[in-house]
Amino acid sequence: MIIVRPTVSEERWLALADRYPALQASVEQLGKGGGWKTSTWLGRCLGFVLGLAGTGMLAGVLSYAPAPWLVGGLMLVVVAEWMVAQRRVFRSGVEEALYLCGTVAIVVELLVWSTGNNNALDVALIATAVLLVGWRLLNPLFTTLAAAGYSLAIAVIDGSLFGGSMYTREAAAACVLLAVGALVAGGRKWRRPSHDRMFDGLVIAMPWLAHGWLVQYNGSSTVATHGVALAMALAFLVVNLFVGVKRRQHAPLIGTLGNLACVAYSTYRLMPWPMHWQLIAAGAVLLAVVVLLERLLRHRSKGITSRAIEESSSVDFVQVVGAVHLSPAAGSPAPAGVQGQGGEFGGGGASGRF
């Protein structure tokens, strides 16, 4: 089975053109992108909303048909696959919405036909469908949602989605393992930029989700659970900050901001101080951390530094150099033809020039 999608080289060229718009025309002219059509983030979001609207209208048309979810899901998947394979659409939003809704609809219809009543298995199958769509379309958001769905499946083992006890500590442990694994895998440079973003999504979201599962624990030792959540958030805060500065990666630093919010929430639940004293203490600690980081990063010559960039035209220079490098080289001049009317100064024939 041949899966039509951008090759590794084409995806890297598309990522370069997306990062430096000045190179987009050169990439398209040279055909480095393989003819794939992409869109901006705003266009992608609007396309996704348009795809959802089309899915809703199709659901209304097929509402009285037999097995509407299965029929509609197959139609949506076929249309999305046609857009990708024939129209060479990549990351436009429309095909992503159609593929996601169609695949989930097929799985839901099959679950409706089944006689079992296992919430964990149902959630795991839906998460698997989302994971397959994310792998097919190279979408890091879908793979991150699938990981969150697997944690939900672990939480509802022998339980229920609506009420009842949930295995929140086990789900939090699974999220921690995914976050640590993604952080380790992020140290390797993957060939596809989309694979890097998939691991980045896990690095950002999984610690937040693990903290959320822990603070929602409905056991008896609430104080101890919040203490564990605070320790975990502090650990991820330090590790993500160190890794982000060391590797010069955005994902761990973005995750650090969320870990900071998790630390603030757990501290608020554990400290019996009045609100104004908590705000004063949190502000003082945050100010001390910011001053310390600013002083540590001020004199760095490699990696992330807090100094202002002296020349703002460095990025433009990179774009110009890249555009010049991508421009096709001029062809060599054609050799001179035979000149008639004999040579000069008594030469021996045409073009003699003695």
mmCIF file of C-alpha atoms in Angstrom:
data_model
loop_
_atom_site.group_PDB
_atom_site.id
_atom_site.type_symbol
_atom_site.label_atom_id
_atom_site.label_comp_id
_atom_site.label_asym_id
_atom_site.label_seq_id
_atom_site.Cartn_x
_atom_site.Cartn_y
_atom_site.Cartn_z
ATOM 1 C CA MET A 1 0.000 0.000 0.000
ATOM 2 C CA ILE A 2 1.413 3.363 -1.071
ATOM 3 C CA ILE A 3 0.598 6.261 1.261
ATOM 4 C CA VAL A 4 0.690 9.548 -0.600
ATOM 5 C CA ARG A 5 2.190 12.321 1.477
ATOM 6 C CA PRO A 6 5.228 14.615 1.281
ATOM 7 C CA THR A 7 8.576 12.896 1.314
ATOM 8 C CA VAL A 8 11.153 13.753 3.947
ATOM 9 C CA SER A 9 12.949 16.148 1.611
ATOM 10 C CA GLU A 10 9.725 17.813 0.467
ATOM 11 C CA GLU A 11 8.490 18.275 4.021
ATOM 12 C CA ARG A 12 11.779 19.846 5.068
ATOM 13 C CA TRP A 13 11.626 22.266 2.144
ATOM 14 C CA LEU A 14 8.020 23.133 3.002
ATOM 15 C CA ALA A 15 9.014 23.766 6.620
ATOM 16 C CA LEU A 16 11.847 26.023 5.451
ATOM 17 C CA ALA A 17 9.516 27.980 3.190
ATOM 18 C CA ASP A 18 7.005 28.282 6.014
ATOM 19 C CA ARG A 19 9.656 29.645 8.363
ATOM 20 C CA TYR A 20 11.176 32.051 5.832
ATOM 21 C CA PRO A 21 8.438 33.436 3.551
ATOM 22 C CA ALA A 22 11.074 35.043 1.322
ATOM 23 C CA LEU A 23 12.090 31.563 0.171
ATOM 24 C CA GLN A 24 8.587 30.383 -0.691
ATOM 25 C CA ALA A 25 8.661 31.616 -4.284
ATOM 26 C CA SER A 26 12.056 30.014 -4.911
ATOM 27 C CA VAL A 27 10.938 26.697 -3.423
ATOM 28 C CA GLU A 28 7.825 26.656 -5.613
ATOM 29 C CA GLN A 29 9.768 27.690 -8.717
ATOM 30 C CA LEU A 30 12.345 24.944 -8.286
ATOM 31 C CA GLY A 31 9.709 22.354 -7.385
ATOM 32 C CA LYS A 32 11.420 21.411 -4.136
ATOM 33 C CA GLY A 33 8.074 21.196 -2.327
ATOM 34 C CA GLY A 34 6.769 18.512 -4.674
ATOM 35 C CA GLY A 35 3.766 20.608 -5.685
ATOM 36 C CA TRP A 36 2.102 20.320 -2.266
ATOM 37 C CA LYS A 37 -0.289 23.131 -1.381
ATOM 38 C CA THR A 38 -0.052 24.518 2.155
ATOM 39 C CA SER A 39 -1.716 27.418 3.940
ATOM 40 C CA THR A 40 -1.037 29.796 6.795
ATOM 41 C CA TRP A 41 -2.107 29.126 10.373
ATOM 42 C CA LEU A 42 -5.142 31.359 10.002
ATOM 43 C CA GLY A 43 -6.130 29.679 6.754
ATOM 44 C CA ARG A 44 -5.586 26.287 8.330
ATOM 45 C CA CYS A 45 -7.878 27.114 11.260
ATOM 46 C CA LEU A 46 -10.549 28.487 8.928
ATOM 47 C CA GLY A 47 -10.224 25.407 6.731
ATOM 48 C CA PHE A 48 -10.683 23.151 9.750
ATOM 49 C CA VAL A 49 -13.841 25.034 10.734
ATOM 50 C CA LEU A 50 -15.076 24.740 7.142
ATOM 51 C CA GLY A 51 -14.428 20.999 7.214
ATOM 52 C CA LEU A 52 -16.374 20.661 10.457
ATOM 53 C CA ALA A 53 -19.267 22.599 8.933
ATOM 54 C CA GLY A 54 -19.294 20.311 5.904
ATOM 55 C CA THR A 55 -19.212 17.280 8.181
ATOM 56 C CA GLY A 56 -22.212 18.588 10.109
ATOM 57 C CA MET A 57 -24.215 19.154 6.934
ATOM 58 C CA LEU A 58 -23.398 15.650 5.699
ATOM 59 C CA ALA A 59 -24.485 14.227 9.052
ATOM 60 C CA GLY A 60 -27.816 16.014 8.696
ATOM 61 C CA VAL A 61 -28.343 14.619 5.204
ATOM 62 C CA LEU A 62 -27.521 11.044 6.274
ATOM 63 C CA SER A 63 -29.371 11.143 9.589
ATOM 64 C CA TYR A 64 -32.174 8.863 8.323
ATOM 65 C CA ALA A 65 -29.941 6.509 6.325
ATOM 66 C CA PRO A 66 -29.024 3.044 7.636
ATOM 67 C CA ALA A 67 -25.703 3.084 9.518
ATOM 68 C CA PRO A 68 -25.279 6.846 9.007
ATOM 69 C CA TRP A 69 -22.044 7.111 10.966
ATOM 70 C CA LEU A 70 -20.372 4.342 8.975
ATOM 71 C CA VAL A 71 -21.556 5.590 5.576
ATOM 72 C CA GLY A 72 -20.770 9.208 6.346
ATOM 73 C CA GLY A 73 -17.392 8.328 7.824
ATOM 74 C CA LEU A 74 -16.389 6.344 4.751
ATOM 75 C CA MET A 75 -17.453 9.208 2.488
ATOM 76 C CA LEU A 76 -15.465 11.729 4.519
ATOM 77 C CA VAL A 77 -12.345 9.553 4.520
ATOM 78 C CA VAL A 78 -12.581 9.005 0.751
ATOM 79 C CA VAL A 79 -12.955 12.737 0.084
ATOM 80 C CA ALA A 80 -10.064 13.580 2.413
ATOM 81 C CA GLU A 81 -7.844 10.940 0.813
ATOM 82 C CA TRP A 82 -8.737 12.274 -2.640
ATOM 83 C CA MET A 83 -7.759 15.792 -1.566
ATOM 84 C CA VAL A 84 -4.403 14.565 -0.291
ATOM 85 C CA ALA A 85 -3.566 12.121 -3.075
ATOM 86 C CA GLN A 86 -4.962 13.929 -6.126
ATOM 87 C CA ARG A 87 -5.048 17.604 -5.189
ATOM 88 C CA ARG A 88 -1.834 17.333 -3.131
ATOM 89 C CA VAL A 89 -3.253 19.299 -0.213
ATOM 90 C CA PHE A 90 -1.114 19.324 2.926
ATOM 91 C CA ARG A 91 -1.954 21.022 6.233
ATOM 92 C CA SER A 92 -4.846 23.041 4.838
ATOM 93 C CA GLY A 93 -7.255 22.198 7.670
ATOM 94 C CA VAL A 94 -10.092 20.922 5.493
ATOM 95 C CA GLU A 95 -8.698 17.455 4.862
ATOM 96 C CA GLU A 96 -7.671 17.195 8.518
ATOM 97 C CA ALA A 97 -11.206 17.868 9.730
ATOM 98 C CA LEU A 98 -12.701 15.436 7.212
ATOM 99 C CA TYR A 99 -10.204 12.691 8.000
ATOM 100 C CA LEU A 100 -10.596 13.088 11.767
ATOM 101 C CA CYS A 101 -14.390 13.194 11.797
ATOM 102 C CA GLY A 102 -14.694 10.359 9.281
ATOM 103 C CA THR A 103 -12.348 8.002 11.103
ATOM 104 C CA VAL A 104 -13.881 8.685 14.511
ATOM 105 C CA ALA A 105 -17.385 8.231 13.060
ATOM 106 C CA ILE A 106 -16.453 4.810 11.659
ATOM 107 C CA VAL A 107 -15.044 3.682 15.001
ATOM 108 C CA VAL A 108 -18.075 4.987 16.904
ATOM 109 C CA GLU A 109 -20.452 3.126 14.567
ATOM 110 C CA LEU A 110 -18.525 -0.098 15.111
ATOM 111 C CA LEU A 111 -18.647 0.448 18.868
ATOM 112 C CA VAL A 112 -22.403 0.986 18.693
ATOM 113 C CA TRP A 113 -22.775 -2.347 16.912
ATOM 114 C CA SER A 114 -20.690 -4.152 19.524
ATOM 115 C CA THR A 115 -22.437 -5.641 22.536
ATOM 116 C CA GLY A 116 -19.716 -4.900 25.084
ATOM 117 C CA ASN A 117 -19.851 -2.097 27.611
ATOM 118 C CA ASN A 118 -16.189 -1.404 28.300
ATOM 119 C CA ASN A 119 -15.563 2.323 28.562
ATOM 120 C CA ALA A 120 -11.793 1.937 28.710
ATOM 121 C CA LEU A 121 -11.705 -0.115 25.500
ATOM 122 C CA ASP A 122 -14.035 2.310 23.733
ATOM 123 C CA VAL A 123 -11.904 5.312 24.653
ATOM 124 C CA ALA A 124 -8.724 3.464 23.675
ATOM 125 C CA LEU A 125 -10.139 2.588 20.238
ATOM 126 C CA ILE A 126 -11.198 6.181 19.597
ATOM 127 C CA ALA A 127 -7.756 7.377 20.701
ATOM 128 C CA THR A 128 -6.179 4.853 18.332
ATOM 129 C CA ALA A 129 -8.271 6.242 15.474
ATOM 130 C CA VAL A 130 -7.102 9.765 16.283
ATOM 131 C CA LEU A 131 -3.512 8.517 16.486
ATOM 132 C CA LEU A 132 -3.746 6.898 13.044
ATOM 133 C CA VAL A 133 -5.129 10.112 11.559
ATOM 134 C CA GLY A 134 -2.305 12.096 13.154
ATOM 135 C CA TRP A 135 0.259 9.669 11.756
ATOM 136 C CA ARG A 136 -1.350 9.711 8.303
ATOM 137 C CA LEU A 137 -1.530 13.505 8.072
ATOM 138 C CA LEU A 138 1.620 14.197 10.121
ATOM 139 C CA ASN A 139 -0.433 16.256 12.571
ATOM 140 C CA PRO A 140 1.161 16.689 16.034
ATOM 141 C CA LEU A 141 -2.060 17.996 17.580
ATOM 142 C CA PHE A 142 -3.897 14.759 16.804
ATOM 143 C CA THR A 143 -1.104 12.589 18.219
ATOM 144 C CA THR A 144 -1.099 14.642 21.425
ATOM 145 C CA LEU A 145 -4.873 14.280 21.716
ATOM 146 C CA ALA A 146 -4.478 10.539 21.201
ATOM 147 C CA ALA A 147 -1.994 10.370 24.079
ATOM 148 C CA ALA A 148 -4.463 12.246 26.275
ATOM 149 C CA GLY A 149 -7.151 9.786 25.201
ATOM 150 C CA TYR A 150 -4.992 6.830 26.226
ATOM 151 C CA SER A 151 -4.517 8.382 29.667
ATOM 152 C CA LEU A 152 -8.296 8.729 29.926
ATOM 153 C CA ALA A 153 -8.671 5.066 28.965
ATOM 154 C CA ILE A 154 -6.325 4.116 31.791
ATOM 155 C CA ALA A 155 -8.284 6.283 34.217
ATOM 156 C CA VAL A 156 -11.634 4.646 33.439
ATOM 157 C CA ILE A 157 -10.493 1.032 33.725
ATOM 158 C CA ASP A 158 -13.191 -0.760 35.747
ATOM 159 C CA GLY A 159 -14.876 2.611 36.104
ATOM 160 C CA SER A 160 -17.182 4.962 34.263
ATOM 161 C CA LEU A 161 -16.770 8.184 32.329
ATOM 162 C CA PHE A 162 -19.673 9.743 34.207
ATOM 163 C CA GLY A 163 -19.293 9.304 37.931
ATOM 164 C CA GLY A 164 -17.584 6.642 39.949
ATOM 165 C CA SER A 165 -13.960 6.232 40.928
ATOM 166 C CA MET A 166 -11.184 6.682 38.393
ATOM 167 C CA TYR A 167 -7.584 5.508 38.350
ATOM 168 C CA THR A 168 -6.202 9.024 38.245
ATOM 169 C CA ARG A 169 -2.830 8.172 39.774
ATOM 170 C CA GLU A 170 -2.217 5.480 37.169
ATOM 171 C CA ALA A 171 -3.223 7.891 34.404
ATOM 172 C CA ALA A 172 -0.856 10.515 35.832
ATOM 173 C CA ALA A 173 1.968 7.961 35.900
ATOM 174 C CA ALA A 174 1.341 7.136 32.231
ATOM 175 C CA CYS A 175 1.474 10.844 31.353
ATOM 176 C CA VAL A 176 4.758 11.216 33.249
ATOM 177 C CA LEU A 177 6.272 8.291 31.347
ATOM 178 C CA LEU A 178 5.161 9.765 28.026
ATOM 179 C CA ALA A 179 6.571 13.175 28.953
ATOM 180 C CA VAL A 180 9.935 11.744 29.996
ATOM 181 C CA GLY A 181 10.137 9.558 26.896
ATOM 182 C CA ALA A 182 9.292 12.483 24.620
ATOM 183 C CA LEU A 183 11.853 14.674 26.382
ATOM 184 C CA VAL A 184 14.543 12.057 25.818
ATOM 185 C CA ALA A 185 13.497 11.498 22.198
ATOM 186 C CA GLY A 186 13.496 15.257 21.605
ATOM 187 C CA GLY A 187 17.262 15.289 22.025
ATOM 188 C CA ARG A 188 17.555 13.484 18.708
ATOM 189 C CA LYS A 189 17.075 15.358 15.455
ATOM 190 C CA TRP A 190 14.396 13.514 13.517
ATOM 191 C CA ARG A 191 14.290 13.582 9.747
ATOM 192 C CA ARG A 192 10.740 14.872 9.500
ATOM 193 C CA PRO A 193 9.923 18.212 11.169
ATOM 194 C CA SER A 194 6.445 16.870 11.950
ATOM 195 C CA HIS A 195 7.951 14.094 14.080
ATOM 196 C CA ASP A 196 9.828 16.710 16.081
ATOM 197 C CA ARG A 197 6.558 18.551 16.650
ATOM 198 C CA MET A 198 4.841 15.350 17.773
ATOM 199 C CA PHE A 199 7.378 14.890 20.539
ATOM 200 C CA ASP A 200 7.173 18.604 21.328
ATOM 201 C CA GLY A 201 3.434 18.268 21.860
ATOM 202 C CA LEU A 202 3.971 15.469 24.364
ATOM 203 C CA VAL A 203 6.687 17.434 26.161
ATOM 204 C CA ILE A 204 4.348 20.399 26.537
ATOM 205 C CA ALA A 205 1.013 18.774 27.340
ATOM 206 C CA MET A 206 1.759 15.581 29.251
ATOM 207 C CA PRO A 207 3.151 17.195 32.460
ATOM 208 C CA TRP A 208 0.117 19.491 32.599
ATOM 209 C CA LEU A 209 -2.225 16.545 32.129
ATOM 210 C CA ALA A 210 -0.405 14.494 34.769
ATOM 211 C CA HIS A 211 -0.780 17.345 37.248
ATOM 212 C CA GLY A 212 -4.468 17.613 36.389
ATOM 213 C CA TRP A 213 -5.014 13.910 37.034
ATOM 214 C CA LEU A 214 -3.278 14.127 40.402
ATOM 215 C CA VAL A 215 -5.197 17.135 41.684
ATOM 216 C CA GLN A 216 -8.453 15.441 40.658
ATOM 217 C CA TYR A 217 -7.680 12.412 42.823
ATOM 218 C CA ASN A 218 -10.681 11.703 45.051
ATOM 219 C CA GLY A 219 -8.919 9.576 47.624
ATOM 220 C CA SER A 220 -8.545 10.249 51.310
ATOM 221 C CA SER A 221 -5.000 11.683 51.356
ATOM 222 C CA THR A 222 -5.763 14.913 49.511
ATOM 223 C CA VAL A 223 -2.915 16.863 51.141
ATOM 224 C CA ALA A 224 -0.378 14.170 50.305
ATOM 225 C CA THR A 225 -1.643 13.994 46.730
ATOM 226 C CA HIS A 226 -1.265 17.748 46.304
ATOM 227 C CA GLY A 227 2.224 17.447 47.748
ATOM 228 C CA VAL A 228 3.098 14.829 45.144
ATOM 229 C CA ALA A 229 1.592 17.024 42.425
ATOM 230 C CA LEU A 230 3.649 19.991 43.629
ATOM 231 C CA ALA A 231 6.861 17.954 43.684
ATOM 232 C CA MET A 232 6.179 16.604 40.196
ATOM 233 C CA ALA A 233 5.434 20.076 38.815
ATOM 234 C CA LEU A 234 8.630 21.465 40.375
ATOM 235 C CA ALA A 235 10.666 18.601 38.929
ATOM 236 C CA PHE A 236 9.298 19.150 35.423
ATOM 237 C CA LEU A 237 9.772 22.897 35.837
ATOM 238 C CA VAL A 238 13.478 22.521 36.563
ATOM 239 C CA VAL A 239 14.093 19.789 33.984
ATOM 240 C CA ASN A 240 12.221 21.539 31.166
ATOM 241 C CA LEU A 241 13.932 24.835 31.904
ATOM 242 C CA PHE A 242 17.374 23.232 31.891
ATOM 243 C CA VAL A 243 16.701 21.201 28.745
ATOM 244 C CA GLY A 244 15.145 24.148 26.916
ATOM 245 C CA VAL A 245 18.106 26.414 27.614
ATOM 246 C CA LYS A 246 20.636 23.670 26.906
ATOM 247 C CA ARG A 247 19.106 22.474 23.628
ATOM 248 C CA ARG A 248 17.680 25.844 22.522
ATOM 249 C CA GLN A 249 14.240 24.289 22.036
ATOM 250 C CA HIS A 250 10.954 26.090 22.418
ATOM 251 C CA ALA A 251 8.794 23.159 23.552
ATOM 252 C CA PRO A 252 10.441 22.611 26.972
ATOM 253 C CA LEU A 253 10.345 26.357 27.638
ATOM 254 C CA ILE A 254 6.653 26.517 26.753
ATOM 255 C CA GLY A 255 6.082 23.540 29.012
ATOM 256 C CA THR A 256 7.901 25.420 31.778
ATOM 257 C CA LEU A 257 5.246 28.138 31.712
ATOM 258 C CA GLY A 258 2.516 25.566 32.247
ATOM 259 C CA ASN A 259 4.535 23.876 34.995
ATOM 260 C CA LEU A 260 4.822 27.247 36.707
ATOM 261 C CA ALA A 261 1.033 27.556 36.710
ATOM 262 C CA CYS A 262 0.764 24.011 38.112
ATOM 263 C CA VAL A 263 3.210 24.886 40.893
ATOM 264 C CA ALA A 264 1.192 27.987 41.736
ATOM 265 C CA TYR A 265 -2.057 26.019 41.915
ATOM 266 C CA SER A 266 -0.641 23.236 44.088
ATOM 267 C CA THR A 267 0.986 25.775 46.386
ATOM 268 C CA TYR A 268 -2.320 27.578 46.708
ATOM 269 C CA ARG A 269 -4.056 24.334 47.710
ATOM 270 C CA LEU A 270 -1.392 23.434 50.271
ATOM 271 C CA MET A 271 -0.685 26.780 51.943
ATOM 272 C CA PRO A 272 -3.294 27.993 54.463
ATOM 273 C CA TRP A 273 -2.211 31.625 54.056
ATOM 274 C CA PRO A 274 -4.626 34.390 53.071
ATOM 275 C CA MET A 275 -4.878 35.185 49.379
ATOM 276 C CA HIS A 276 -2.948 38.470 49.531
ATOM 277 C CA TRP A 277 -0.003 36.831 51.302
ATOM 278 C CA GLN A 278 0.043 34.045 48.738
ATOM 279 C CA LEU A 279 0.139 36.582 45.918
ATOM 280 C CA ILE A 280 2.961 38.499 47.596
ATOM 281 C CA ALA A 281 5.008 35.341 48.178
ATOM 282 C CA ALA A 282 4.413 34.046 44.653
ATOM 283 C CA GLY A 283 5.361 37.393 43.129
ATOM 284 C CA ALA A 284 8.549 37.566 45.198
ATOM 285 C CA VAL A 285 9.607 34.053 44.210
ATOM 286 C CA LEU A 286 8.826 34.688 40.550
ATOM 287 C CA LEU A 287 10.781 37.951 40.586
ATOM 288 C CA ALA A 288 13.774 36.245 42.181
ATOM 289 C CA VAL A 289 13.719 33.477 39.572
ATOM 290 C CA VAL A 290 13.477 35.965 36.701
ATOM 291 C CA VAL A 291 16.374 38.070 38.017
ATOM 292 C CA LEU A 292 18.511 34.967 38.503
ATOM 293 C CA LEU A 293 17.814 33.704 34.984
ATOM 294 C CA GLU A 294 18.473 37.111 33.465
ATOM 295 C CA ARG A 295 21.864 37.317 35.153
ATOM 296 C CA LEU A 296 22.785 33.771 34.205
ATOM 297 C CA LEU A 297 21.840 34.241 30.546
ATOM 298 C CA ARG A 298 23.239 37.745 30.129
ATOM 299 C CA HIS A 299 26.835 36.795 29.340
ATOM 300 C CA ARG A 300 26.174 33.649 27.337
ATOM 301 C CA SER A 301 27.690 33.563 23.869
ATOM 302 C CA LYS A 302 26.087 30.264 22.855
ATOM 303 C CA GLY A 303 22.530 29.034 23.092
ATOM 304 C CA ILE A 304 19.834 31.263 24.555
ATOM 305 C CA THR A 305 20.935 34.671 25.802
ATOM 306 C CA SER A 306 19.057 37.551 27.409
ATOM 307 C CA ARG A 307 21.002 40.213 25.520
ATOM 308 C CA ALA A 308 19.239 42.187 22.833
ATOM 309 C CA ILE A 309 20.179 41.405 19.255
ATOM 310 C CA GLU A 310 22.504 44.101 18.018
ATOM 311 C CA GLU A 311 21.604 43.837 14.347
ATOM 312 C CA SER A 312 17.961 43.281 13.521
ATOM 313 C CA SER A 313 18.769 42.535 9.894
ATOM 314 C CA SER A 314 20.384 39.164 10.609
ATOM 315 C CA VAL A 315 17.226 37.231 9.778
ATOM 316 C CA ASP A 316 16.754 39.195 6.559
ATOM 317 C CA PHE A 317 20.349 38.426 5.673
ATOM 318 C CA VAL A 318 19.717 34.721 6.182
ATOM 319 C CA GLN A 319 16.666 34.944 3.940
ATOM 320 C CA VAL A 320 18.606 36.717 1.210
ATOM 321 C CA VAL A 321 21.455 34.217 1.385
ATOM 322 C CA GLY A 322 18.991 31.346 1.224
ATOM 323 C CA ALA A 323 17.187 32.893 -1.730
ATOM 324 C CA VAL A 324 20.461 33.380 -3.564
ATOM 325 C CA HIS A 325 21.461 29.820 -2.799
ATOM 326 C CA LEU A 326 18.158 28.485 -4.101
ATOM 327 C CA SER A 327 18.152 30.603 -7.238
ATOM 328 C CA PRO A 328 19.041 28.618 -10.354
ATOM 329 C CA ALA A 329 22.535 29.230 -11.594
ATOM 330 C CA ALA A 330 22.951 31.122 -14.843
ATOM 331 C CA GLY A 331 23.844 28.967 -17.807
ATOM 332 C CA SER A 332 27.268 29.153 -19.418
ATOM 333 C CA PRO A 333 27.462 31.427 -22.493
ATOM 334 C CA ALA A 334 27.084 29.704 -25.847
ATOM 335 C CA PRO A 335 30.276 29.350 -27.913
ATOM 336 C CA ALA A 336 30.768 31.861 -30.709
ATOM 337 C CA GLY A 337 29.610 30.731 -34.118
ATOM 338 C CA VAL A 338 31.601 30.618 -37.294
ATOM 339 C CA GLN A 339 32.300 34.101 -38.619
ATOM 340 C CA GLY A 340 32.084 34.524 -42.340
ATOM 341 C CA GLN A 341 33.931 36.745 -44.808
ATOM 342 C CA GLY A 342 37.342 35.246 -44.121
ATOM 343 C CA GLY A 343 39.974 36.103 -41.537
ATOM 344 C CA GLU A 344 41.821 39.340 -40.803
ATOM 345 C CA PHE A 345 45.316 40.500 -41.664
ATOM 346 C CA GLY A 346 45.773 37.755 -44.202
ATOM 347 C CA GLY A 347 44.411 34.993 -42.033
ATOM 348 C CA GLY A 348 43.696 31.554 -43.271
ATOM 349 C CA GLY A 349 39.918 31.465 -43.604
ATOM 350 C CA ALA A 350 36.883 32.221 -41.440
ATOM 351 C CA SER A 351 37.673 33.307 -37.849
ATOM 352 C CA GLY A 352 41.381 32.966 -38.431
ATOM 353 C CA ARG A 353 42.252 36.412 -37.036
ATOM 354 C CA PHE A 354 46.022 36.133 -37.542
#
